[in-house]
Amino acid sequence: MTRAGCPSCVTAEADVARICGELGVEWAAVDVDSDPELRAEYGDRVPVIVVDGAEHGYWRVEEDRLRSVLTS
């Protein structure tokens, strides 16, 4: 989950893109402001990493943890 104009989101998206690219895993960024329900749920707590529909972390990418869940 991301938002336009969010510097932390840009960093997280780059990290996720790199990690997923190395692992051959598809991913997508979703702008929380594109949906009122997402905006209400996440508010200013972005970026949020979601894996298989479950919240995995927020504000920064924990690389080792993300790699572990993506390869399990």
Coordinates of C-alpha atoms in Angstrom, one line a residue:
M1 CA 0.0 0.0 0.0
T2 CA 1.4 3.3 -1.0
R3 CA 0.6 7.0 -1.6
A4 CA 1.7 9.6 -4.1
G5 CA 4.1 12.1 -2.6
C6 CA 5.3 9.8 0.1
P7 CA 9.1 9.5 0.2
S8 CA 9.1 6.4 2.4
C9 CA 6.7 4.8 -0.1
V10 CA 9.2 5.4 -3.0
T11 CA 12.0 3.7 -1.0
A12 CA 9.7 0.8 0.0
E13 CA 8.5 0.3 -3.6
A14 CA 12.2 0.2 -4.8
D15 CA 13.1 -2.3 -2.1
V16 CA 10.1 -4.5 -2.9
A17 CA 10.7 -4.3 -6.6
R18 CA 14.3 -5.3 -6.2
I19 CA 13.6 -8.2 -3.8
C20 CA 10.6 -9.5 -5.8
G21 CA 12.7 -9.2 -9.0
E22 CA 15.5 -11.2 -7.6
L23 CA 13.0 -13.9 -6.4
G24 CA 10.8 -13.9 -9.5
V25 CA 7.7 -12.9 -7.5
E26 CA 5.0 -10.7 -9.0
W27 CA 4.0 -7.6 -7.0
A28 CA 1.8 -4.5 -7.3
A29 CA 1.7 -1.1 -5.6
V30 CA -1.8 0.1 -4.6
D31 CA -2.4 3.7 -3.9
V32 CA -4.5 3.9 -0.7
D33 CA -6.0 7.2 -1.9
S34 CA -7.6 5.4 -4.8
D35 CA -10.2 3.8 -2.5
P36 CA -12.0 5.4 0.4
E37 CA -12.0 2.1 2.4
L38 CA -8.2 1.7 1.9
R39 CA -7.6 5.4 2.9
A40 CA -9.8 4.8 6.0
E41 CA -7.9 1.6 6.9
Y42 CA -4.4 2.8 6.3
G43 CA -4.6 6.6 6.8
D44 CA -1.1 7.9 7.2
R45 CA 0.4 4.5 8.0
V46 CA 2.0 4.0 4.7
P47 CA 3.9 2.3 3.1
V48 CA 2.3 -1.0 4.2
I49 CA 3.6 -4.3 2.9
V50 CA 0.9 -6.9 2.2
V51 CA 1.7 -10.5 1.3
D52 CA -1.1 -12.9 0.3
G53 CA -3.7 -10.5 1.7
A54 CA -2.2 -10.3 5.1
E55 CA -0.3 -7.2 6.5
H56 CA 3.3 -8.0 6.7
G57 CA 4.8 -4.8 7.9
Y58 CA 4.7 -1.0 7.5
W59 CA 6.9 2.1 7.2
R60 CA 9.9 0.2 6.0
V61 CA 10.8 -3.1 4.3
E62 CA 12.3 -5.7 6.6
E63 CA 14.3 -7.4 3.8
D64 CA 15.2 -10.7 5.5
R65 CA 11.6 -11.2 6.8
L66 CA 10.1 -10.4 3.5
R67 CA 12.4 -12.7 1.6
S68 CA 11.6 -15.5 4.1
V69 CA 7.8 -15.2 3.6
L70 CA 8.1 -14.9 -0.2
T71 CA 10.2 -18.1 -0.4
S72 CA 8.2 -20.2 2.1

